PDB file of C-alpha atoms and ligand atoms in Angstrom:
ATOM      1  CA  MET A   1       5.923  13.859  19.493  1.00  0.00           C
ATOM      2  CA  ILE A   2       9.664  13.627  19.921  1.00  0.00           C
ATOM      3  CA  ILE A   3      11.491  10.943  17.956  1.00  0.00           C
ATOM      4  CA  ARG A   4      14.057   9.698  20.473  1.00  0.00           C
ATOM      5  CA  SER A   5      15.184   6.685  18.486  1.00  0.00           C
ATOM      6  CA  ALA A   6      14.730   5.269  15.002  1.00  0.00           C
ATOM      7  CA  GLN A   7      16.263   1.932  14.181  1.00  0.00           C
ATOM      8  CA  PHE A   8      16.219  -0.134  10.984  1.00  0.00           C
ATOM      9  CA  ILE A   9      15.030  -3.600  11.949  1.00  0.00           C
ATOM     10  CA  LYS A  10      14.752  -5.633   8.743  1.00  0.00           C
ATOM     11  CA  SER A  11      13.814  -5.865   5.072  1.00  0.00           C
ATOM     12  CA  SER A  12      11.204  -8.509   4.294  1.00  0.00           C
ATOM     13  CA  THR A  13      10.037  -9.883   0.968  1.00  0.00           C
ATOM     14  CA  SER A  14       6.825 -11.365   2.374  1.00  0.00           C
ATOM     15  CA  LEU A  15       4.341 -10.930   5.203  1.00  0.00           C
ATOM     16  CA  GLU A  16       5.715 -14.055   6.887  1.00  0.00           C
ATOM     17  CA  GLN A  17       9.186 -12.515   7.159  1.00  0.00           C
ATOM     18  CA  CYS A  18       7.940  -9.318   8.855  1.00  0.00           C
ATOM     19  CA  PRO A  19       8.672  -8.756  12.568  1.00  0.00           C
ATOM     20  CA  SER A  20       6.084 -10.305  14.886  1.00  0.00           C
ATOM     21  CA  PRO A  21       2.930  -8.177  14.775  1.00  0.00           C
ATOM     22  CA  GLU A  22       2.911  -6.994  18.363  1.00  0.00           C
ATOM     23  CA  LYS A  23       3.606  -3.281  18.053  1.00  0.00           C
ATOM     24  CA  PRO A  24       1.446  -0.773  16.195  1.00  0.00           C
ATOM     25  CA  GLU A  25       2.720   0.152  12.751  1.00  0.00           C
ATOM     26  CA  PHE A  26       2.124   2.729  10.030  1.00  0.00           C
ATOM     27  CA  GLY A  27       2.795   1.893   6.377  1.00  0.00           C
ATOM     28  CA  PHE A  28       3.946   4.295   3.644  1.00  0.00           C
ATOM     29  CA  VAL A  29       2.780   3.361   0.197  1.00  0.00           C
ATOM     30  CA  GLY A  30       2.405   4.946  -3.240  1.00  0.00           C
ATOM     31  CA  ARG A  31       3.859   5.071  -6.738  1.00  0.00           C
ATOM     32  CA  SER A  32       7.585   4.631  -7.235  1.00  0.00           C
ATOM     33  CA  ASN A  33       9.527   7.855  -6.719  1.00  0.00           C
ATOM     34  CA  VAL A  34       6.661   9.659  -4.928  1.00  0.00           C
ATOM     35  CA  GLY A  35       8.841  10.203  -1.861  1.00  0.00           C
ATOM     36  CA  LYS A  36       7.980   7.454   0.644  1.00  0.00           C
ATOM     37  CA  SER A  37      11.518   6.820   1.867  1.00  0.00           C
ATOM     38  CA  SER A  38      12.291  10.561   1.946  1.00  0.00           C
ATOM     39  CA  LEU A  39       9.203  11.192   4.071  1.00  0.00           C
ATOM     40  CA  ILE A  40      10.239   8.525   6.583  1.00  0.00           C
ATOM     41  CA  ASN A  41      13.657  10.184   6.815  1.00  0.00           C
ATOM     42  CA  MET A  42      12.071  13.600   7.251  1.00  0.00           C
ATOM     43  CA  LEU A  43       9.665  12.408   9.960  1.00  0.00           C
ATOM     44  CA  THR A  44      12.455  10.747  11.905  1.00  0.00           C
ATOM     45  CA  SER A  45      14.989  13.542  11.168  1.00  0.00           C
ATOM     46  CA  ARG A  46      17.428  10.860  10.010  1.00  0.00           C
ATOM     47  CA  PRO A  47      18.358  11.618   6.401  1.00  0.00           C
ATOM     48  CA  ARG A  48      19.953   8.246   5.722  1.00  0.00           C
ATOM     49  CA  LEU A  49      17.588   5.915   7.596  1.00  0.00           C
ATOM     50  CA  ALA A  50      15.577   4.758   4.542  1.00  0.00           C
ATOM     51  CA  LYS A  51      17.381   4.539   1.198  1.00  0.00           C
ATOM     52  CA  THR A  52      16.160   7.102  -1.331  1.00  0.00           C
ATOM     53  CA  SER A  53      16.954   7.517  -5.005  1.00  0.00           C
ATOM     54  CA  GLY A  54      16.205   9.647  -8.049  1.00  0.00           C
ATOM     55  CA  GLN A  55      15.612   6.356  -9.901  1.00  0.00           C
ATOM     56  CA  PRO A  56      12.123   4.885  -9.402  1.00  0.00           C
ATOM     57  CA  GLY A  57      11.952   1.390  -7.916  1.00  0.00           C
ATOM     58  CA  ARG A  58      14.580   1.905  -5.194  1.00  0.00           C
ATOM     59  CA  THR A  59      12.648   0.272  -2.343  1.00  0.00           C
ATOM     60  CA  ARG A  60      11.915  -3.333  -3.295  1.00  0.00           C
ATOM     61  CA  THR A  61      11.201  -4.859   0.094  1.00  0.00           C
ATOM     62  CA  ILE A  62       9.016  -4.217   3.139  1.00  0.00           C
ATOM     63  CA  ASN A  63      11.265  -2.247   5.516  1.00  0.00           C
ATOM     64  CA  HIS A  64      10.568  -1.955   9.225  1.00  0.00           C
ATOM     65  CA  PHE A  65      11.892   0.971  11.261  1.00  0.00           C
ATOM     66  CA  TYR A  66      11.399   0.794  15.021  1.00  0.00           C
ATOM     67  CA  ILE A  67      10.570   4.174  16.539  1.00  0.00           C
ATOM     68  CA  ASN A  68      11.011   5.131  20.198  1.00  0.00           C
ATOM     69  CA  GLU A  69      11.231   1.396  20.904  1.00  0.00           C
ATOM     70  CA  SER A  70       7.452   1.163  20.765  1.00  0.00           C
ATOM     71  CA  TRP A  71       6.059   1.370  17.217  1.00  0.00           C
ATOM     72  CA  PHE A  72       7.024   0.895  13.570  1.00  0.00           C
ATOM     73  CA  LEU A  73       7.175   2.999  10.429  1.00  0.00           C
ATOM     74  CA  VAL A  74       7.104   0.741   7.377  1.00  0.00           C
ATOM     75  CA  ASP A  75       8.561   1.713   4.001  1.00  0.00           C
ATOM     76  CA  LEU A  76       6.817  -0.247   1.260  1.00  0.00           C
ATOM     77  CA  PRO A  77       7.905  -0.836  -2.348  1.00  0.00           C
ATOM     78  CA  GLY A  78       6.331   1.567  -4.848  1.00  0.00           C
ATOM     79  CA  TYR A  79       3.781   0.529  -7.429  1.00  0.00           C
ATOM     80  CA  GLY A  80       3.269   1.740 -10.994  1.00  0.00           C
ATOM     81  CA  TYR A  81       6.875   1.522 -12.147  1.00  0.00           C
ATOM     82  CA  ALA A  82       6.693   0.488 -15.800  1.00  0.00           C
ATOM     83  CA  LYS A  83      10.305  -0.643 -16.289  1.00  0.00           C
ATOM     84  CA  VAL A  84      10.127  -3.589 -13.914  1.00  0.00           C
ATOM     85  CA  PRO A  85       9.620  -7.041 -15.550  1.00  0.00           C
ATOM     86  CA  VAL A  86       6.008  -8.214 -15.247  1.00  0.00           C
ATOM     87  CA  THR A  87       6.849 -11.269 -13.122  1.00  0.00           C
ATOM     88  CA  LEU A  88       8.731  -9.154 -10.584  1.00  0.00           C
ATOM     89  CA  LYS A  89       5.952  -6.582 -10.586  1.00  0.00           C
ATOM     90  CA  ASP A  90       3.389  -9.290  -9.845  1.00  0.00           C
ATOM     91  CA  ARG A  91       5.494 -10.609  -7.007  1.00  0.00           C
ATOM     92  CA  TRP A  92       5.812  -7.159  -5.412  1.00  0.00           C
ATOM     93  CA  ILE A  93       2.122  -6.421  -5.768  1.00  0.00           C
ATOM     94  CA  LYS A  94       1.176  -9.778  -4.298  1.00  0.00           C
ATOM     95  CA  SER A  95       3.502  -9.430  -1.307  1.00  0.00           C
ATOM     96  CA  VAL A  96       2.425  -5.837  -0.558  1.00  0.00           C
ATOM     97  CA  GLU A  97      -1.232  -6.725  -1.072  1.00  0.00           C
ATOM     98  CA  LYS A  98      -0.917  -9.674   1.304  1.00  0.00           C
ATOM     99  CA  TYR A  99       0.833  -7.473   3.861  1.00  0.00           C
ATOM    100  CA  ILE A 100      -1.891  -4.794   3.634  1.00  0.00           C
ATOM    101  CA  LEU A 101      -4.788  -7.224   3.897  1.00  0.00           C
ATOM    102  CA  ASN A 102      -3.381  -9.389   6.676  1.00  0.00           C
ATOM    103  CA  ARG A 103      -1.114  -7.304   8.887  1.00  0.00           C
ATOM    104  CA  ASP A 104      -3.034  -7.251  12.195  1.00  0.00           C
ATOM    105  CA  ASN A 105      -0.975  -4.473  13.792  1.00  0.00           C
ATOM    106  CA  LEU A 106      -1.239  -2.087  10.804  1.00  0.00           C
ATOM    107  CA  VAL A 107      -2.950   0.980  12.273  1.00  0.00           C
ATOM    108  CA  THR A 108      -3.212   2.991   9.098  1.00  0.00           C
ATOM    109  CA  LEU A 109      -1.624   3.417   5.670  1.00  0.00           C
ATOM    110  CA  PHE A 110      -0.223   6.698   4.402  1.00  0.00           C
ATOM    111  CA  VAL A 111      -0.965   6.808   0.667  1.00  0.00           C
ATOM    112  CA  LEU A 112       1.488   9.210  -0.954  1.00  0.00           C
ATOM    113  CA  ILE A 113       0.425  11.159  -4.004  1.00  0.00           C
ATOM    114  CA  ASP A 114       2.725  13.377  -6.089  1.00  0.00           C
ATOM    115  CA  SER A 115       1.088  16.802  -5.864  1.00  0.00           C
ATOM    116  CA  ARG A 116       2.510  17.795  -9.268  1.00  0.00           C
ATOM    117  CA  LEU A 117       0.630  15.122 -11.218  1.00  0.00           C
ATOM    118  CA  ASN A 118      -2.976  14.935 -12.336  1.00  0.00           C
ATOM    119  CA  PRO A 119      -4.917  12.210 -10.510  1.00  0.00           C
ATOM    120  CA  GLN A 120      -3.306   8.940 -11.574  1.00  0.00           C
ATOM    121  CA  LYS A 121      -5.369   5.848 -12.325  1.00  0.00           C
ATOM    122  CA  SER A 122      -3.020   3.645 -10.277  1.00  0.00           C
ATOM    123  CA  ASP A 123      -3.468   5.803  -7.148  1.00  0.00           C
ATOM    124  CA  LEU A 124      -7.236   6.078  -7.533  1.00  0.00           C
ATOM    125  CA  GLU A 125      -7.567   2.332  -8.072  1.00  0.00           C
ATOM    126  CA  PHE A 126      -5.284   1.597  -5.158  1.00  0.00           C
ATOM    127  CA  MET A 127      -7.368   3.742  -2.788  1.00  0.00           C
ATOM    128  CA  GLU A 128     -10.529   2.033  -4.063  1.00  0.00           C
ATOM    129  CA  PHE A 129      -8.919  -1.304  -3.267  1.00  0.00           C
ATOM    130  CA  LEU A 130      -8.248  -0.052   0.278  1.00  0.00           C
ATOM    131  CA  GLY A 131     -11.816   1.234   0.638  1.00  0.00           C
ATOM    132  CA  ILE A 132     -13.380  -2.027  -0.561  1.00  0.00           C
ATOM    133  CA  ASN A 133     -11.213  -3.941   1.902  1.00  0.00           C
ATOM    134  CA  HIS A 134     -11.869  -1.545   4.813  1.00  0.00           C
ATOM    135  CA  ILE A 135      -8.202  -0.691   5.249  1.00  0.00           C
ATOM    136  CA  PRO A 136      -7.836   2.663   7.049  1.00  0.00           C
ATOM    137  CA  PHE A 137      -5.768   5.157   5.092  1.00  0.00           C
ATOM    138  CA  VAL A 138      -4.937   8.846   4.763  1.00  0.00           C
ATOM    139  CA  ARG A 139      -3.639  10.816   1.766  1.00  0.00           C
ATOM    140  CA  VAL A 140      -0.325  12.625   1.665  1.00  0.00           C
ATOM    141  CA  PHE A 141       0.358  15.085  -1.144  1.00  0.00           C
ATOM    142  CA  THR A 142       4.146  15.066  -1.503  1.00  0.00           C
ATOM    143  CA  LYS A 143       6.762  17.401  -3.036  1.00  0.00           C
ATOM    144  CA  SER A 144       4.657  20.485  -2.274  1.00  0.00           C
ATOM    145  CA  ASP A 145       7.845  22.604  -2.508  1.00  0.00           C
ATOM    146  CA  LYS A 146       7.720  22.061  -6.276  1.00  0.00           C
ATOM    147  CA  LEU A 147       4.427  23.956  -6.668  1.00  0.00           C
ATOM    148  CA  SER A 148       3.270  27.493  -5.900  1.00  0.00           C
ATOM    149  CA  LYS A 149       0.621  27.847  -3.190  1.00  0.00           C
ATOM    150  CA  ASP A 150      -2.009  28.548  -5.815  1.00  0.00           C
ATOM    151  CA  ALA A 151      -1.073  25.649  -8.032  1.00  0.00           C
ATOM    152  CA  LEU A 152      -1.066  23.323  -5.014  1.00  0.00           C
ATOM    153  CA  LYS A 153      -4.522  24.456  -3.958  1.00  0.00           C
ATOM    154  CA  LYS A 154      -5.831  23.931  -7.486  1.00  0.00           C
ATOM    155  CA  ALA A 155      -4.266  20.479  -7.708  1.00  0.00           C
ATOM    156  CA  ILE A 156      -5.902  19.371  -4.462  1.00  0.00           C
ATOM    157  CA  VAL A 157      -9.333  20.757  -5.398  1.00  0.00           C
ATOM    158  CA  LEU A 158      -9.058  18.906  -8.716  1.00  0.00           C
ATOM    159  CA  TYR A 159      -8.059  15.711  -6.906  1.00  0.00           C
ATOM    160  CA  ASN A 160     -10.882  16.030  -4.390  1.00  0.00           C
ATOM    161  CA  ASN A 161     -13.467  16.571  -7.096  1.00  0.00           C
ATOM    162  CA  LYS A 162     -12.184  13.538  -8.946  1.00  0.00           C
ATOM    163  CA  MET A 163     -12.405  11.371  -5.802  1.00  0.00           C
ATOM    164  CA  LEU A 164     -15.842  12.668  -4.855  1.00  0.00           C
ATOM    165  CA  THR A 165     -17.284  11.120  -8.013  1.00  0.00           C
ATOM    166  CA  ASN A 166     -16.640   7.744  -6.334  1.00  0.00           C
ATOM    167  CA  TRP A 167     -16.409   8.440  -2.602  1.00  0.00           C
ATOM    168  CA  ASP A 168     -18.977   9.878  -0.146  1.00  0.00           C
ATOM    169  CA  SER A 169     -16.304  11.652   1.854  1.00  0.00           C
ATOM    170  CA  LEU A 170     -12.619  12.425   1.575  1.00  0.00           C
ATOM    171  CA  PRO A 171      -9.877  10.829   3.675  1.00  0.00           C
ATOM    172  CA  VAL A 172      -7.731  12.755   6.149  1.00  0.00           C
ATOM    173  CA  THR A 173      -5.167  14.638   4.071  1.00  0.00           C
ATOM    174  CA  PHE A 174      -1.649  15.943   4.665  1.00  0.00           C
ATOM    175  CA  ILE A 175       0.557  18.129   2.504  1.00  0.00           C
ATOM    176  CA  THR A 176       4.279  17.518   2.781  1.00  0.00           C
ATOM    177  CA  SER A 177       7.661  18.551   1.549  1.00  0.00           C
ATOM    178  CA  SER A 178      10.591  16.443   2.677  1.00  0.00           C
ATOM    179  CA  VAL A 179      12.873  19.250   1.540  1.00  0.00           C
ATOM    180  CA  LYS A 180      11.190  21.984   3.580  1.00  0.00           C
ATOM    181  CA  ARG A 181       9.966  19.623   6.323  1.00  0.00           C
ATOM    182  CA  THR A 182       6.381  20.691   5.693  1.00  0.00           C
ATOM    183  CA  GLY A 183       3.713  18.525   7.338  1.00  0.00           C
ATOM    184  CA  ARG A 184       6.062  16.886   9.828  1.00  0.00           C
ATOM    185  CA  ASN A 185       4.346  18.088  13.011  1.00  0.00           C
ATOM    186  CA  GLU A 186       0.886  17.346  11.622  1.00  0.00           C
ATOM    187  CA  ILE A 187       1.744  13.750  10.706  1.00  0.00           C
ATOM    188  CA  LEU A 188       3.571  13.051  13.968  1.00  0.00           C
ATOM    189  CA  LYS A 189       0.626  14.458  15.944  1.00  0.00           C
ATOM    190  CA  TYR A 190      -1.768  12.267  13.961  1.00  0.00           C
ATOM    191  CA  ILE A 191       0.351   9.178  14.648  1.00  0.00           C
ATOM    192  CA  SER A 192       0.629  10.104  18.306  1.00  0.00           C
ATOM    193  CA  ASN A 193      -3.173  10.346  18.657  1.00  0.00           C
ATOM    194  CA  LEU A 194      -3.655   6.995  16.948  1.00  0.00           C
ATOM    195  CA  LEU A 195      -1.048   5.411  19.217  1.00  0.00           C
ATOM    196  CA  THR A 196      -2.963   6.632  22.258  1.00  0.00           C
ATOM    197  CA  SER A 197      -6.224   5.102  20.940  1.00  0.00           C
ATOM    198  CA  PHE A 198      -4.396   1.890  20.013  1.00  0.00           C
ATOM    199  CA  GLN A 199      -2.989   1.686  23.552  1.00  0.00           C
ATOM    200  CA  MET A 200      -6.442   2.268  25.077  1.00  0.00           C
ATOM    201  CA  VAL A 201      -8.005  -0.474  22.945  1.00  0.00           C
ATOM    202  CA  SER A 202      -5.281  -2.987  23.859  1.00  0.00           C
ATOM    203  CA  ASP A 203      -5.636  -2.086  27.569  1.00  0.00           C
ATOM    204  CA  ILE A 204      -9.388  -2.729  27.356  1.00  0.00           C
ATOM    205  CA  GLY A 205      -8.703  -6.011  25.534  1.00  0.00           C
ATOM    206  CA  ARG A 206      -6.308  -7.078  28.274  1.00  0.00           C
ATOM    207  CA  ASN A 207      -8.884  -6.394  31.008  1.00  0.00           C
ATOM    208  CA  PHE A 208     -11.530  -8.644  29.465  1.00  0.00           C
TER     209      PHE A 208
HETATM  210  P1  LIG B 301      10.725   4.054  -4.485  1.00  0.00           P
HETATM  211  O1  LIG B 301      11.455   3.487  -3.307  1.00  0.00           O
HETATM  212  O2  LIG B 301      11.472   3.936  -5.755  1.00  0.00           O
HETATM  213  O3  LIG B 301       9.316   3.549  -4.603  1.00  0.00           O
HETATM  214  O4  LIG B 301      10.624   5.667  -4.288  1.00  0.00           O
HETATM  215  P2  LIG B 301      10.199   6.504  -2.988  1.00  0.00           P
HETATM  216  O5  LIG B 301       8.731   6.739  -3.046  1.00  0.00           O
HETATM  217  O6  LIG B 301      10.743   5.918  -1.753  1.00  0.00           O
HETATM  218  O7  LIG B 301      10.909   7.912  -3.318  1.00  0.00           O
HETATM  219  P3  LIG B 301      12.243   8.538  -2.660  1.00  0.00           P
HETATM  220  O8  LIG B 301      11.991   8.933  -1.258  1.00  0.00           O
HETATM  221  O9  LIG B 301      13.392   7.644  -2.934  1.00  0.00           O
HETATM  222  O10 LIG B 301      12.351   9.902  -3.497  1.00  0.00           O
HETATM  223  C1  LIG B 301      12.407   9.909  -4.913  1.00  0.00           C
HETATM  224  C2  LIG B 301      13.018  11.197  -5.398  1.00  0.00           C
HETATM  225  O11 LIG B 301      12.178  12.307  -5.065  1.00  0.00           O
HETATM  226  C3  LIG B 301      14.370  11.517  -4.757  1.00  0.00           C
HETATM  227  O12 LIG B 301      15.182  12.121  -5.740  1.00  0.00           O
HETATM  228  C4  LIG B 301      14.033  12.508  -3.649  1.00  0.00           C
HETATM  229  O13 LIG B 301      15.093  13.383  -3.348  1.00  0.00           O
HETATM  230  C5  LIG B 301      12.882  13.276  -4.283  1.00  0.00           C
HETATM  231  N1  LIG B 301      11.939  13.789  -3.258  1.00  0.00           N
HETATM  232  C6  LIG B 301      11.312  13.101  -2.302  1.00  0.00           C
HETATM  233  N2  LIG B 301      10.532  13.897  -1.551  1.00  0.00           N
HETATM  234  C7  LIG B 301      10.667  15.137  -2.038  1.00  0.00           C
HETATM  235  C8  LIG B 301      10.126  16.413  -1.681  1.00  0.00           C
HETATM  236  O14 LIG B 301       9.325  16.582  -0.740  1.00  0.00           O
HETATM  237  N3  LIG B 301      10.506  17.496  -2.440  1.00  0.00           N
HETATM  238  C9  LIG B 301      11.361  17.365  -3.493  1.00  0.00           C
HETATM  239  N4  LIG B 301      11.654  18.466  -4.175  1.00  0.00           N
HETATM  240  N5  LIG B 301      11.913  16.197  -3.842  1.00  0.00           N
HETATM  241  C10 LIG B 301      11.570  15.080  -3.138  1.00  0.00           C
HETATM  242 MG1  LIG B 302      11.697   4.156  -1.425  1.00  0.00          MG
END
């Protein structure tokens, strides 16, 4: 898929403020600092589209980016950042949770996982929450440039084994590096296929 245009539309602090849910959208979620905003910039080849930072907790709102004037990428605030006051943390979690559970045009969520870390409780619990609520999601192992091929393989086998103690099967999985642009074609192809299915389903809906 060719990204012809990528436009920041708005930052929202609640589901109600989000753009009207008419176009398909793909959300990027995961712990603070995992590389959500960087991945959006890498996918769109626009390094300054989403704001990134070395400091965790940079993205604090739900940010909509309109792609090819037909669908959205959505940069979500990170979870699991200890330094944020509890009340603020609760507010973020509630607004993201509400968005995830109620956003009708959300096609799938990309759950980003830092490939350098052992399986984190917050990520495992978050994916369980998605499973229980039947929210479609895929995994993205980020920052793969920071690990050797061998270490990366080991980390993913470890992660899979950990998940398979709770899950019958594993979700679709991507490996990315926003520095080396690894995984870009694979993710864009995946989105493109889902957009085609989404279009077919809405065409059928319109004909009934
Ligand atoms: P919050 O908005 O705080 O939740 O963080 P985020 O998940 O959006 O992370 P962000 O994209 O801002 O990246 C955090 C830090 O990780 C930045 O310093 C990025 O440069 C770095 N980073 C992101 N992706 C990669 C990657 O693939 N490889 C390497 N080496 N660094 C990365
Ligand atoms: Mg961010």
